């Protein structure tokens, strides 16, 4: 009504003489659209894999790990997630892989929290490619940084981080949270709907 119209007029009078910090023209020129498309593509891939049933299928393909020691399973999961998260954002990788890890835990009868914690921590190990995470993409937008520079440095960091993650989840996380037994409640988890 009247108060809304008065407020709008008051606001327009106050703003006319003030230079804005950001206008649409500046946003359109300065926004790194390629970075936004890289990140958005990762989210789309994750949603497609989940909706198509690919997540469930991938989890079933790792059933050969059934008789492996828990630290070997953690090493495989951590390495797999660390490689995947180089091609999709951390959030997209986690969104894609948590259902995979639940289905894997059901196939090999290991505690889902153990696999999911290992996978979630490993999704942060994205140091090689610009598509891996927002900060990597922003660094890559700087013209002097080349992909090969990021890969050289990132590979060493990834390998060390995978080993540290496996050591941490296989020792203190495994024992502190008592993740050695396959829980009864894990039998009833539906990977598609989460319930």
Backbone as a printed PyTorch tensor [residue, N CA C, xyz], in Angstrom:
tensor([[[  0.7620,  -1.1620,   0.0000],
         [  0.0000,   0.0000,   0.0000],
         [  0.8260,   1.2590,   0.0000]],

        [[  0.3060,   2.2020,   0.7540],
         [  0.9010,   3.5360,   0.8050],
         [  2.2870,   3.4840,   1.4430]],

        [[  2.4270,   2.7170,   2.5270],
         [  3.7270,   2.6350,   3.2000],
         [  4.7900,   2.0090,   2.2980]],

        [[  4.4080,   1.0140,   1.5220],
         [  5.3600,   0.3660,   0.6250],
         [  5.8140,   1.3400,  -0.4590]],

        [[  4.8770,   2.1000,  -1.0090],
         [  5.2140,   3.0770,  -2.0490],
         [  6.1130,   4.1760,  -1.4760]],

        [[  5.7880,   4.6470,  -0.2750],
         [  6.6070,   5.6700,   0.3660],
         [  8.0250,   5.1370,   0.6230]],

        [[  8.1240,   3.8980,   1.0710],
         [  9.4330,   3.2980,   1.3300],
         [ 10.2500,   3.1720,   0.0550]],

        [[  9.5950,   2.8180,  -1.0340],
         [ 10.2850,   2.6960,  -2.3120],
         [ 10.8080,   4.0550,  -2.7800]],

        [[  9.9870,   5.0950,  -2.6680],
         [ 10.4090,   6.4390,  -3.0630],
         [ 11.5580,   6.9280,  -2.1870]],

        [[ 11.4820,   6.6950,  -0.8890],
         [ 12.5450,   7.1110,   0.0400],
         [ 13.8570,   6.4160,  -0.3250]],

        [[ 13.7750,   5.1090,  -0.6260],
         [ 14.9670,   4.3390,  -0.9760],
         [ 15.5860,   4.8730,  -2.2700]],

        [[ 14.7410,   5.1510,  -3.2800],
         [ 15.2530,   5.6430,  -4.5590],
         [ 15.9150,   7.0110,  -4.3950]],

        [[ 15.3570,   7.8950,  -3.5460],
         [ 15.9760,   9.2010,  -3.3000],
         [ 17.3260,   9.0400,  -2.6220]],

        [[ 17.4410,   8.0860,  -1.6930],
         [ 18.6970,   7.8730,  -0.9540],
         [ 19.7780,   7.2780,  -1.8530]],

        [[ 19.3880,   6.4050,  -2.7800],
         [ 20.3600,   5.6730,  -3.5830],
         [ 20.8490,   6.4660,  -4.7950]],

        [[ 20.0730,   7.4050,  -5.2860],
         [ 20.4270,   8.1260,  -6.5130],
         [ 21.8060,   8.7580,  -6.4530]],

        [[ 22.1730,   9.3580,  -5.3820],
         [ 23.4400,  10.0750,  -5.2890],
         [ 24.6080,   9.1920,  -4.8690]],

        [[ 24.3830,   7.9300,  -4.6520],
         [ 25.4380,   7.0490,  -4.1440],
         [ 25.9150,   6.1310,  -5.2710]],

        [[ 27.2150,   6.0320,  -5.4230],
         [ 27.7680,   5.0650,  -6.3810],
         [ 27.6690,   3.6780,  -5.7700]],

        [[ 27.2060,   2.7390,  -6.5530],
         [ 27.0710,   1.3680,  -6.0740],
         [ 28.4250,   0.6820,  -6.0880]],

        [[ 28.6030,  -0.2590,  -5.1800],
         [ 29.8200,  -1.0380,  -5.1440],
         [ 29.8930,  -2.0200,  -6.3020]],

        [[ 28.7330,  -2.5000,  -6.7430],
         [ 28.6900,  -3.5210,  -7.7730],
         [ 27.4670,  -3.3110,  -8.6500]],

        [[ 27.6790,  -3.2970,  -9.9480],
         [ 26.5440,  -3.1930, -10.8620],
         [ 26.5360,  -4.3970, -11.7940]],

        [[ 25.4470,  -4.5640, -12.5090],
         [ 25.2580,  -5.7360, -13.3580],
         [ 26.3250,  -5.8280, -14.4510]],

        [[ 26.7060,  -4.7160, -15.0130],
         [ 27.7120,  -4.7240, -16.0790],
         [ 29.0480,  -5.2740, -15.5700]],

        [[ 29.4400,  -4.8660, -14.3860],
         [ 30.6900,  -5.3650, -13.7940],
         [ 30.5970,  -6.8500, -13.5020]],

        [[ 29.4620,  -7.2800, -12.9760],
         [ 29.2660,  -8.7000, -12.6790],
         [ 29.3930,  -9.5210, -13.9560]],

        [[ 28.7620,  -9.0880, -15.0330],
         [ 28.7840,  -9.8370, -16.2870],
         [ 30.1940,  -9.9000, -16.8790]],

        [[ 30.9660,  -8.8490, -16.7320],
         [ 32.3230,  -8.8240, -17.2880],
         [ 33.3180,  -9.6130, -16.4400]],

        [[ 33.1930,  -9.5330, -15.1240],
         [ 34.2170, -10.0680, -14.2280],
         [ 33.9450, -11.4740, -13.6980]],

        [[ 32.7490, -11.9850, -13.8660],
         [ 32.4290, -13.3200, -13.3480],
         [ 33.1410, -14.3760, -14.1860]],

        [[ 33.8720, -15.2850, -13.5390],
         [ 34.5280, -16.3680, -14.2870],
         [ 33.5000, -17.4590, -14.6340]],

        [[ 32.7900, -17.2770, -15.7360],
         [ 31.7080, -18.1740, -16.1030],
         [ 32.1960, -19.5970, -16.3230]],

        [[ 33.4240, -19.7460, -16.8190],
         [ 33.9450, -21.0900, -17.0390],
         [ 34.0600, -21.8550, -15.7220]],

        [[ 34.4240, -21.1540, -14.6600],
         [ 34.5180, -21.7690, -13.3370],
         [ 33.1390, -22.2180, -12.8660]],

        [[ 32.1470, -21.3890, -13.0480],
         [ 30.7860, -21.7450, -12.6360],
         [ 30.2660, -22.9450, -13.4130]],

        [[ 30.5720, -23.0120, -14.7040],
         [ 30.1230, -24.1580, -15.5030],
         [ 30.8450, -25.4380, -15.0930]],

        [[ 32.1230, -25.3420, -14.7270],
         [ 32.8560, -26.5260, -14.2630],
         [ 32.2110, -27.0670, -12.9840]],

        [[ 31.9350, -26.1930, -12.0360],
         [ 31.3390, -26.6270, -10.7710],
         [ 29.9160, -27.1500, -10.9760]],

        [[ 29.1340, -26.4570, -11.7730],
         [ 27.7630, -26.8930, -12.0340],
         [ 27.7190, -28.2310, -12.7490]],

        [[ 28.6630, -28.4720, -13.6470],
         [ 28.7390, -29.7500, -14.3460],
         [ 28.9830, -30.9020, -13.3870]],

        [[ 29.8020, -30.6700, -12.3750],
         [ 30.0550, -31.7040, -11.3660],
         [ 28.7950, -32.0820, -10.6110]],

        [[ 27.9890, -31.0890, -10.2660],
         [ 26.7260, -31.3710,  -9.5720],
         [ 25.7690, -32.1470, -10.4770]],

        [[ 25.7370, -31.7940, -11.7600],
         [ 24.8470, -32.4830, -12.7020],
         [ 25.2700, -33.9460, -12.8800]],

        [[ 26.5660, -34.1840, -12.9610],
         [ 27.0630, -35.5590, -13.0950],
         [ 26.6630, -36.3860, -11.8750]],

        [[ 26.8320, -35.8160, -10.6950],
         [ 26.4820, -36.5340,  -9.4670],
         [ 24.9940, -36.8890,  -9.4370]],

        [[ 24.1500, -35.9450,  -9.8030],
         [ 22.7110, -36.2080,  -9.7980],
         [ 22.3460, -37.2760, -10.8300]],

        [[ 22.9610, -37.2310, -11.9930],
         [ 22.6900, -38.2180, -13.0290],
         [ 23.0990, -39.6210, -12.6140]],

        [[ 24.2550, -39.7410, -11.9680],
         [ 24.7290, -41.0610, -11.5160],
         [ 23.8080, -41.6370, -10.4450]],

        [[ 23.3450, -40.8000,  -9.5750],
         [ 22.4590, -41.2720,  -8.5090],
         [ 21.1070, -41.6900,  -9.0810]],

        [[ 20.5360, -40.8460,  -9.9390],
         [ 19.2080, -41.1270, -10.4910],
         [ 19.1920, -42.3200, -11.4440]],

        [[ 20.2900, -42.5620, -12.1330],
         [ 20.3400, -43.6560, -13.1090],
         [ 20.6200, -45.0170, -12.4710]],

        [[ 21.0080, -45.0250, -11.1970],
         [ 21.3420, -46.2870, -10.5470],
         [ 22.8140, -46.6520, -10.6730]],

        [[ 23.6070, -45.7840, -11.2850],
         [ 25.0340, -46.0410, -11.4410],
         [ 25.7310, -46.1430, -10.0840]],

        [[ 25.2990, -45.3470,  -9.1240],
         [ 25.8900, -45.3950,  -7.7830],
         [ 25.7660, -46.7920,  -7.1800]],

        [[ 24.5810, -47.3710,  -7.2880],
         [ 24.3420, -48.7090,  -6.7510],
         [ 25.1960, -49.7460,  -7.4790]],

        [[ 25.2700, -49.6420,  -8.7810],
         [ 26.0530, -50.5850,  -9.5780],
         [ 27.5370, -50.5180,  -9.2180]],

        [[ 28.0650, -49.3120,  -9.0640],
         [ 29.4830, -49.1610,  -8.7010],
         [ 29.7490, -49.8080,  -7.3480]],

        [[ 28.8620, -49.5910,  -6.4000],
         [ 29.0290, -50.1980,  -5.0780],
         [ 29.0850, -51.7170,  -5.1490]],

        [[ 28.2720, -52.3020,  -5.9980],
         [ 28.2580, -53.7590,  -6.1360],
         [ 29.5200, -54.2840,  -6.8160]],

        [[ 30.1690, -53.4760,  -7.6300],
         [ 31.3860, -53.9120,  -8.3200],
         [ 32.5720, -54.0680,  -7.3680]],

        [[ 32.5030, -53.4480,  -6.2150],
         [ 33.5850, -53.5320,  -5.2410],
         [ 33.3530, -54.6430,  -4.2110]],

        [[ 32.4230, -55.5350,  -4.4660],
         [ 32.1240, -56.5940,  -3.5040],
         [ 33.2860, -57.5760,  -3.3320]],

        [[ 34.2670, -57.5500,  -4.2280],
         [ 35.4530, -58.4040,  -4.0790],
         [ 36.2580, -58.0600,  -2.8260]],

        [[ 35.9910, -56.9120,  -2.2220],
         [ 36.7040, -56.4880,  -1.0150],
         [ 36.1770, -57.1610,   0.2480]],

        [[ 35.2080, -58.0510,   0.1150],
         [ 34.5280, -58.6590,   1.2620],
         [ 35.4940, -59.2410,   2.2980]],

        [[ 36.4980, -59.9480,   1.8750],
         [ 37.3960, -60.6120,   2.8300],
         [ 38.6740, -59.8120,   3.0980]],

        [[ 38.7570, -58.5980,   2.6060],
         [ 39.9600, -57.7750,   2.8030],
         [ 39.9810, -57.1530,   4.1930]],

        [[ 41.1850, -56.8850,   4.7210],
         [ 41.2840, -56.1600,   6.0010],
         [ 40.6960, -54.7530,   5.8650]],

        [[ 40.2390, -54.1990,   6.9760],
         [ 39.5590, -52.9010,   6.9160],
         [ 40.4580, -51.7890,   6.3770]],

        [[ 41.7640, -51.8400,   6.6330],
         [ 42.6400, -50.7770,   6.1410],
         [ 42.8040, -50.8450,   4.6210]],

        [[ 42.7260, -52.0290,   4.0350],
         [ 42.7960, -52.1610,   2.5720],
         [ 41.5310, -51.5650,   1.9530]],

        [[ 40.3970, -51.8430,   2.5720],
         [ 39.1360, -51.2660,   2.0920],
         [ 39.1960, -49.7410,   2.1640]],

        [[ 39.7310, -49.2350,   3.2700],
         [ 39.8620, -47.7820,   3.4170],
         [ 40.7960, -47.2050,   2.3550]],

        [[ 41.8710, -47.9090,   2.0400],
         [ 42.8160, -47.4510,   1.0130],
         [ 42.1460, -47.4120,  -0.3640]],

        [[ 41.3790, -48.4370,  -0.6850],
         [ 40.6790, -48.4780,  -1.9790],
         [ 39.6410, -47.3620,  -2.0450]],

        [[ 38.8430, -47.2260,  -0.9950],
         [ 37.8000, -46.1890,  -0.9700],
         [ 38.4280, -44.8050,  -1.0490]],

        [[ 39.4500, -44.5550,  -0.2370],
         [ 40.0870, -43.2450,  -0.2160],
         [ 40.7160, -42.9010,  -1.5600]],

        [[ 41.3930, -43.8590,  -2.1630],
         [ 42.0260, -43.6160,  -3.4720],
         [ 40.9730, -43.3610,  -4.5470]],

        [[ 39.9150, -44.1680,  -4.5450],
         [ 38.8450, -44.0150,  -5.5290],
         [ 38.1820, -42.6400,  -5.4070]],

        [[ 37.8700, -42.2510,  -4.1880],
         [ 37.2130, -40.9590,  -3.9680],
         [ 38.1550, -39.8100,  -4.3230]],

        [[ 39.4270, -39.9290,  -3.9450],
         [ 40.3920, -38.8650,  -4.2460],
         [ 40.5490, -38.6690,  -5.7540]],

        [[ 40.5110, -39.7500,  -6.5240],
         [ 40.6000, -39.6260,  -7.9860],
         [ 39.3140, -39.0230,  -8.5370]],

        [[ 38.1660, -39.5020,  -8.0760],
         [ 36.8950, -38.9820,  -8.5770],
         [ 36.7320, -37.4970,  -8.2650]],

        [[ 37.1390, -37.0950,  -7.0910],
         [ 36.9300, -35.7060,  -6.6870],
         [ 37.8210, -34.7400,  -7.4560]],

        [[ 38.7590, -35.2510,  -8.2160],
         [ 39.5430, -34.3980,  -9.1060],
         [ 38.7370, -33.9610, -10.3260]],

        [[ 37.7090, -34.7190, -10.6710],
         [ 36.9270, -34.4290, -11.8630],
         [ 35.5700, -33.8180, -11.5560]],

        [[ 35.1700, -33.8560, -10.3190],
         [ 33.9030, -33.2530,  -9.9000],
         [ 34.1600, -32.5220,  -8.5860]],

        [[ 33.3160, -31.5980,  -8.2450],
         [ 33.5140, -30.8430,  -7.0050],
         [ 33.3930, -31.7690,  -5.7930]],

        [[ 33.9140, -31.3110,  -4.6690],
         [ 33.8680, -32.0890,  -3.4320],
         [ 32.4320, -32.4760,  -3.0810]],

        [[ 31.5490, -31.5070,  -3.1650],
         [ 30.1550, -31.7500,  -2.8140],
         [ 29.5140, -32.7290,  -3.7870]],

        [[ 29.7910, -32.5640,  -5.0690],
         [ 29.2280, -33.4780,  -6.0610],
         [ 29.7740, -34.8880,  -5.8640]],

        [[ 31.0580, -35.0080,  -5.5750],
         [ 31.6520, -36.3310,  -5.3390],
         [ 31.0230, -37.0010,  -4.1300]],

        [[ 30.8450, -36.2430,  -3.0700],
         [ 30.2460, -36.8000,  -1.8620],
         [ 28.7950, -37.1900,  -2.1150]],

        [[ 28.0660, -36.3420,  -2.8240],
         [ 26.6780, -36.6440,  -3.1520],
         [ 26.5810, -37.9190,  -3.9790]],

        [[ 27.5010, -38.0990,  -4.8880],
         [ 27.5240, -39.2920,  -5.7290],
         [ 27.9530, -40.5270,  -4.9430]],

        [[ 28.9790, -40.3890,  -4.1080],
         [ 29.6100, -41.5660,  -3.5220],
         [ 29.0120, -42.0610,  -2.2130]],

        [[ 28.3500, -41.2460,  -1.4650],
         [ 27.7840, -41.7560,  -0.2080],
         [ 26.7870, -42.8930,  -0.4560]],

        [[ 25.8810, -42.7810,  -1.4290],
         [ 25.0220, -43.9380,  -1.7170],
         [ 25.8280, -45.1520,  -2.2080]],

        [[ 26.8930, -44.9100,  -2.9700],
         [ 27.7560, -46.0070,  -3.4290],
         [ 28.3850, -46.7110,  -2.2280]],

        [[ 28.8580, -45.9230,  -1.2680],
         [ 29.5270, -46.5040,  -0.1100],
         [ 28.5530, -47.2520,   0.7960]],

        [[ 27.3160, -46.7880,   0.8680],
         [ 26.2990, -47.5290,   1.6340],
         [ 26.0500, -48.8820,   0.9800]],

        [[ 25.9020, -48.8730,  -0.3520],
         [ 25.6570, -50.1350,  -1.0480],
         [ 26.8870, -51.0440,  -0.9710]],

        [[ 28.0770, -50.4680,  -1.0030],
         [ 29.2990, -51.2590,  -0.8350],
         [ 29.3590, -51.8760,   0.5590]],

        [[ 29.0100, -51.0980,   1.5620],
         [ 29.0370, -51.6350,   2.9350],
         [ 28.0650, -52.7930,   3.0940]],

        [[ 26.9250, -52.7330,   2.4260],
         [ 25.9790, -53.8400,   2.4760],
         [ 26.5280, -55.0680,   1.7480]],

        [[ 27.2260, -54.8350,   0.6370],
         [ 27.7500, -55.9590,  -0.1470],
         [ 28.8950, -56.6690,   0.5770]],

        [[ 29.7370, -55.9260,   1.2970],
         [ 30.9010, -56.5480,   1.9470],
         [ 30.7240, -56.7060,   3.4570]],

        [[ 29.5750, -56.2830,   3.9680],
         [ 29.2330, -56.4200,   5.3930],
         [ 30.2490, -55.7270,   6.3040]],

        [[ 30.5790, -54.4790,   5.9540],
         [ 31.4130, -53.6220,   6.7960],
         [ 30.5640, -52.4480,   7.2610]],

        [[ 30.9270, -51.8510,   8.3650],
         [ 30.1520, -50.7470,   8.9360],
         [ 30.0750, -49.5830,   7.9370]],

        [[ 28.8590, -49.1210,   7.6070],
         [ 28.7310, -48.0250,   6.6340],
         [ 29.4050, -46.7300,   7.0830]],

        [[ 29.4030, -46.4640,   8.3810],
         [ 30.0330, -45.2310,   8.8670],
         [ 31.5290, -45.2230,   8.5900]],

        [[ 32.1580, -46.3730,   8.6610],
         [ 33.5900, -46.4660,   8.3940],
         [ 33.8800, -46.0780,   6.9420]],

        [[ 33.1330, -46.6500,   6.0190],
         [ 33.3410, -46.3440,   4.6090],
         [ 32.9440, -44.9040,   4.2900]],

        [[ 31.8320, -44.4480,   4.8630],
         [ 31.3550, -43.1020,   4.5680],
         [ 32.2710, -42.0290,   5.1540]],

        [[ 32.8230, -42.2690,   6.3370],
         [ 33.7640, -41.2920,   6.9020],
         [ 35.0390, -41.2350,   6.0760]],

        [[ 35.5360, -42.4030,   5.6800],
         [ 36.7320, -42.4360,   4.8410],
         [ 36.4810, -41.7080,   3.5180]],

        [[ 35.3490, -41.9760,   2.9070],
         [ 35.0120, -41.3380,   1.6430],
         [ 34.7960, -39.8440,   1.7660]],

        [[ 34.1120, -39.4330,   2.8230],
         [ 33.8380, -38.0070,   3.0080],
         [ 35.1250, -37.2280,   3.2460]],

        [[ 36.0010, -37.7600,   4.0680],
         [ 37.2870, -37.0950,   4.2880],
         [ 38.1060, -37.0520,   3.0010]],

        [[ 38.0730, -38.1190,   2.2390],
         [ 38.8520, -38.1960,   1.0040],
         [ 38.3210, -37.2740,  -0.0860]],

        [[ 37.0580, -36.8970,  -0.0060],
         [ 36.5010, -35.9740,  -0.9990],
         [ 37.1220, -34.5880,  -0.8920]],

        [[ 37.7960, -34.3250,   0.2030],
         [ 38.4770, -33.0330,   0.3690],
         [ 39.9050, -33.0620,  -0.1600]],

        [[ 40.3340, -34.1970,  -0.6830],
         [ 41.7090, -34.3390,  -1.1580],
         [ 41.7770, -34.0200,  -2.6480]],

        [[ 41.4130, -32.8340,  -2.9950],
         [ 41.3700, -32.4250,  -4.3940],
         [ 42.4130, -31.3390,  -4.6200]],

        [[ 43.5640, -31.7350,  -5.1200],
         [ 44.6490, -30.7820,  -5.2620],
         [ 45.1900, -30.6720,  -6.6870]],

        [[ 44.7320, -31.5100,  -7.6140],
         [ 45.3710, -31.5950,  -8.9360],
         [ 44.7060, -30.7950, -10.0430]],

        [[ 43.4000, -30.8080, -10.1280],
         [ 42.7220, -30.2330, -11.2890],
         [ 41.8100, -29.0690, -10.9140]],

        [[ 41.6000, -28.1460, -11.8390],
         [ 40.7350, -26.9930, -11.5530],
         [ 39.2880, -27.3790, -11.2680]],

        [[ 38.8130, -28.4830, -11.8520],
         [ 37.4190, -28.8720, -11.6630],
         [ 37.1600, -29.5000, -10.3040]],

        [[ 38.2160, -29.7530,  -9.5350],
         [ 38.0690, -30.4780,  -8.2780],
         [ 37.3410, -29.6870,  -7.2030]],

        [[ 37.6220, -28.4330,  -7.0990],
         [ 37.0140, -27.6340,  -6.0390],
         [ 37.0400, -26.1620,  -6.4400]],

        [[ 36.1610, -25.3940,  -5.8290],
         [ 36.0790, -23.9690,  -6.1460],
         [ 37.4040, -23.2270,  -6.0320]],

        [[ 38.1300, -23.3830,  -4.9190],
         [ 39.4220, -22.6980,  -4.8090],
         [ 40.4140, -23.0970,  -5.9070]],

        [[ 40.4200, -24.3720,  -6.3070],
         [ 41.2980, -24.7830,  -7.4060],
         [ 40.9120, -24.0620,  -8.6930]],

        [[ 39.6240, -23.9540,  -8.9450],
         [ 39.1490, -23.2880, -10.1560],
         [ 39.5140, -21.8090, -10.1430]],

        [[ 39.4210, -21.1860,  -8.9740],
         [ 39.7850, -19.7730,  -8.8760],
         [ 41.2810, -19.5690,  -9.0880]],

        [[ 42.0990, -20.4660,  -8.5520],
         [ 43.5480, -20.3850,  -8.7670],
         [ 43.8570, -20.5590, -10.2470]],

        [[ 43.1780, -21.4940, -10.8950],
         [ 43.4140, -21.7570, -12.3070],
         [ 43.0100, -20.5680, -13.1750]],

        [[ 42.0750, -19.7540, -12.7150],
         [ 41.6620, -18.5750, -13.4770],
         [ 42.8150, -17.5720, -13.6110]],

        [[ 43.8100, -17.6630, -12.7410],
         [ 44.9950, -16.8110, -12.8310],
         [ 45.8170, -17.2610, -14.0310]],

        [[ 46.1300, -16.3830, -14.9850],
         [ 46.7160, -16.8060, -16.2650],
         [ 48.0730, -17.5210, -16.1730]],

        [[ 48.8530, -17.2400, -15.1640],
         [ 50.1860, -17.8420, -15.0760],
         [ 50.1640, -19.2900, -14.5810]],

        [[ 49.0470, -19.7370, -14.0310],
         [ 48.9520, -21.1010, -13.5080],
         [ 48.4820, -22.0300, -14.6280]],

        [[ 49.2350, -23.0820, -14.8560],
         [ 48.9010, -24.0830, -15.8760],
         [ 48.4460, -25.3640, -15.1910]],

        [[ 47.6970, -26.1770, -15.9130],
         [ 47.1850, -27.4350, -15.3520],
         [ 48.3430, -28.3400, -14.9220]],

        [[ 49.3910, -28.4050, -15.7130],
         [ 50.5160, -29.2770, -15.3830],
         [ 51.1720, -28.8630, -14.0630]],

        [[ 51.2020, -27.5670, -13.7750],
         [ 51.7410, -27.0910, -12.4860],
         [ 50.8900, -27.5980, -11.3290]],

        [[ 49.5810, -27.5470, -11.5200],
         [ 48.6690, -28.0150, -10.4740],
         [ 48.8000, -29.5300, -10.2870]],

        [[ 48.9570, -30.2760, -11.3960],
         [ 49.0610, -31.7330, -11.3060],
         [ 50.3440, -32.1470, -10.5940]],

        [[ 51.4680, -31.5300, -10.9590],
         [ 52.7510, -31.8800, -10.3290],
         [ 52.6910, -31.7430,  -8.8080]],

        [[ 52.2190, -30.6240,  -8.3620],
         [ 52.1460, -30.3780,  -6.9290],
         [ 51.0430, -31.2160,  -6.2850]],

        [[ 49.9120, -31.2950,  -6.9530],
         [ 48.7500, -31.9660,  -6.3920],
         [ 48.9040, -33.4660,  -6.2240]],

        [[ 49.6340, -34.1340,  -7.1180],
         [ 49.8060, -35.5840,  -7.0070],
         [ 50.5000, -35.9730,  -5.7020]],

        [[ 51.5530, -35.2690,  -5.3800],
         [ 52.2820, -35.5690,  -4.1350],
         [ 51.3700, -35.3140,  -2.9380]],

        [[ 50.6790, -34.1960,  -2.9620],
         [ 49.7700, -33.8740,  -1.8540],
         [ 48.6480, -34.9100,  -1.7470]],

        [[ 48.1080, -35.3540,  -2.8730],
         [ 47.0380, -36.3600,  -2.8550],
         [ 47.5250, -37.6750,  -2.2580]],

        [[ 48.6830, -38.1480,  -2.7040],
         [ 49.1830, -39.4340,  -2.2040],
         [ 49.4460, -39.3840,  -0.7010]],

        [[ 50.0730, -38.3070,  -0.2440],
         [ 50.3260, -38.1780,   1.1940],
         [ 49.0160, -38.0880,   1.9710]],

        [[ 48.0610, -37.3420,   1.4430],
         [ 46.7890, -37.1580,   2.1320],
         [ 45.9670, -38.4410,   2.1800]],

        [[ 46.0140, -39.2470,   1.1220],
         [ 45.3090, -40.5330,   1.1300],
         [ 45.8890, -41.4270,   2.2210]],

        [[ 47.2140, -41.4860,   2.3090],
         [ 47.8500, -42.3160,   3.3420],
         [ 47.5030, -41.8320,   4.7530]],

        [[ 47.4940, -40.5420,   4.9540],
         [ 47.1390, -39.9860,   6.2700],
         [ 45.6760, -40.2850,   6.6030]],

        [[ 44.7890, -40.1260,   5.6170],
         [ 43.3600, -40.4100,   5.8240],
         [ 43.1420, -41.8800,   6.1690]],

        [[ 43.7990, -42.7720,   5.4330],
         [ 43.6640, -44.2020,   5.7000],
         [ 44.2000, -44.5330,   7.0900]],

        [[ 45.3380, -43.9670,   7.4420],
         [ 45.8950, -44.2250,   8.7760],
         [ 44.9550, -43.7290,   9.8720]],

        [[ 44.3980, -42.5480,   9.6890],
         [ 43.5010, -41.9800,  10.7050],
         [ 42.2040, -42.7740,  10.8330]],

        [[ 41.5740, -43.0900,   9.6920],
         [ 40.2990, -43.7930,   9.7740],
         [ 40.4630, -45.2540,  10.1710]],

        [[ 41.6100, -45.8320,   9.8680],
         [ 41.8350, -47.2510,  10.1910],
         [ 42.3150, -47.4590,  11.6200]],

        [[ 42.7210, -46.4040,  12.2770],
         [ 43.1980, -46.5540,  13.6560],
         [ 42.2270, -45.8920,  14.6260]],

        [[ 42.3490, -44.5960,  14.8100],
         [ 41.5580, -43.9670,  15.8740],
         [ 40.0730, -43.8800,  15.5430]],

        [[ 39.6770, -43.5830,  14.3080],
         [ 38.2440, -43.5280,  13.9740],
         [ 37.6300, -44.9160,  14.1160]],

        [[ 38.3170, -45.9210,  13.6160],
         [ 37.8300, -47.2980,  13.6590],
         [ 37.6370, -47.7780,  15.0880]],

        [[ 38.6120, -47.4610,  15.9490],
         [ 38.5270, -47.9560,  17.3290],
         [ 37.6860, -47.0550,  18.2320]],

        [[ 37.7960, -45.7420,  18.0910],
         [ 37.0400, -44.8340,  18.9620],
         [ 35.5380, -44.9650,  18.7280]],

        [[ 35.1430, -45.0930,  17.4700],
         [ 33.7180, -45.2130,  17.1550],
         [ 33.2410, -46.6630,  17.1210]],

        [[ 34.1310, -47.5980,  17.3950],
         [ 33.8160, -49.0310,  17.4290],
         [ 33.0840, -49.4610,  16.1530]],

        [[ 33.7920, -49.3620,  15.0410],
         [ 33.2020, -49.6560,  13.7390],
         [ 33.5750, -51.0440,  13.2180]],

        [[ 33.9520, -51.9330,  14.1100],
         [ 34.4010, -53.2610,  13.6860],
         [ 33.2510, -54.2080,  13.3460]],

        [[ 32.0680, -53.9720,  13.8770],
         [ 30.9210, -54.8540,  13.6400],
         [ 29.9610, -54.2330,  12.6260]],

        [[ 29.3900, -55.0700,  11.7790],
         [ 28.3580, -54.6200,  10.8450],
         [ 27.0530, -54.4680,  11.6300]],

        [[ 26.5020, -53.2640,  11.7090],
         [ 25.3230, -53.0400,  12.5590],
         [ 24.0300, -53.5980,  11.9640]],

        [[ 23.1180, -53.9320,  12.8430],
         [ 21.8200, -54.4650,  12.4230],
         [ 21.0330, -53.4180,  11.6360]],

        [[ 21.1030, -52.1670,  12.0670],
         [ 20.3350, -51.1280,  11.3950],
         [ 20.7740, -50.9190,   9.9450]],

        [[ 21.9780, -51.3260,   9.5850],
         [ 22.4720, -51.1120,   8.2130],
         [ 21.7870, -52.0190,   7.2010]],

        [[ 21.1830, -53.1090,   7.6490],
         [ 20.4790, -54.0110,   6.7280],
         [ 19.2770, -53.3260,   6.0920]],

        [[ 18.6620, -52.3950,   6.8110],
         [ 17.3880, -51.7990,   6.3700],
         [ 17.5670, -50.5210,   5.5540]],

        [[ 18.7950, -50.0780,   5.2970],
         [ 19.0020, -48.8200,   4.5850],
         [ 18.7130, -49.0070,   3.1090]],

        [[ 17.8470, -48.1340,   2.5670],
         [ 17.5450, -48.1290,   1.1440],
         [ 18.4440, -47.0920,   0.4810]],

        [[ 19.3110, -47.5150,  -0.4240],
         [ 20.3040, -46.6200,  -1.0350],
         [ 19.6590, -45.5460,  -1.9000]],

        [[ 18.5630, -45.8670,  -2.5720],
         [ 17.9370, -44.9350,  -3.4830],
         [ 17.2450, -43.8030,  -2.7400]],

        [[ 16.4890, -44.1360,  -1.7020],
         [ 15.7100, -43.1060,  -1.0240],
         [ 16.3530, -42.6430,   0.2660]],

        [[ 17.3420, -43.3610,   0.7660],
         [ 17.9900, -42.9810,   2.0190],
         [ 17.2170, -43.4280,   3.2440]],

        [[ 16.1410, -44.1700,   3.0990],
         [ 15.3530, -44.5790,   4.2510],
         [ 15.0650, -46.0350,   4.2850]]])
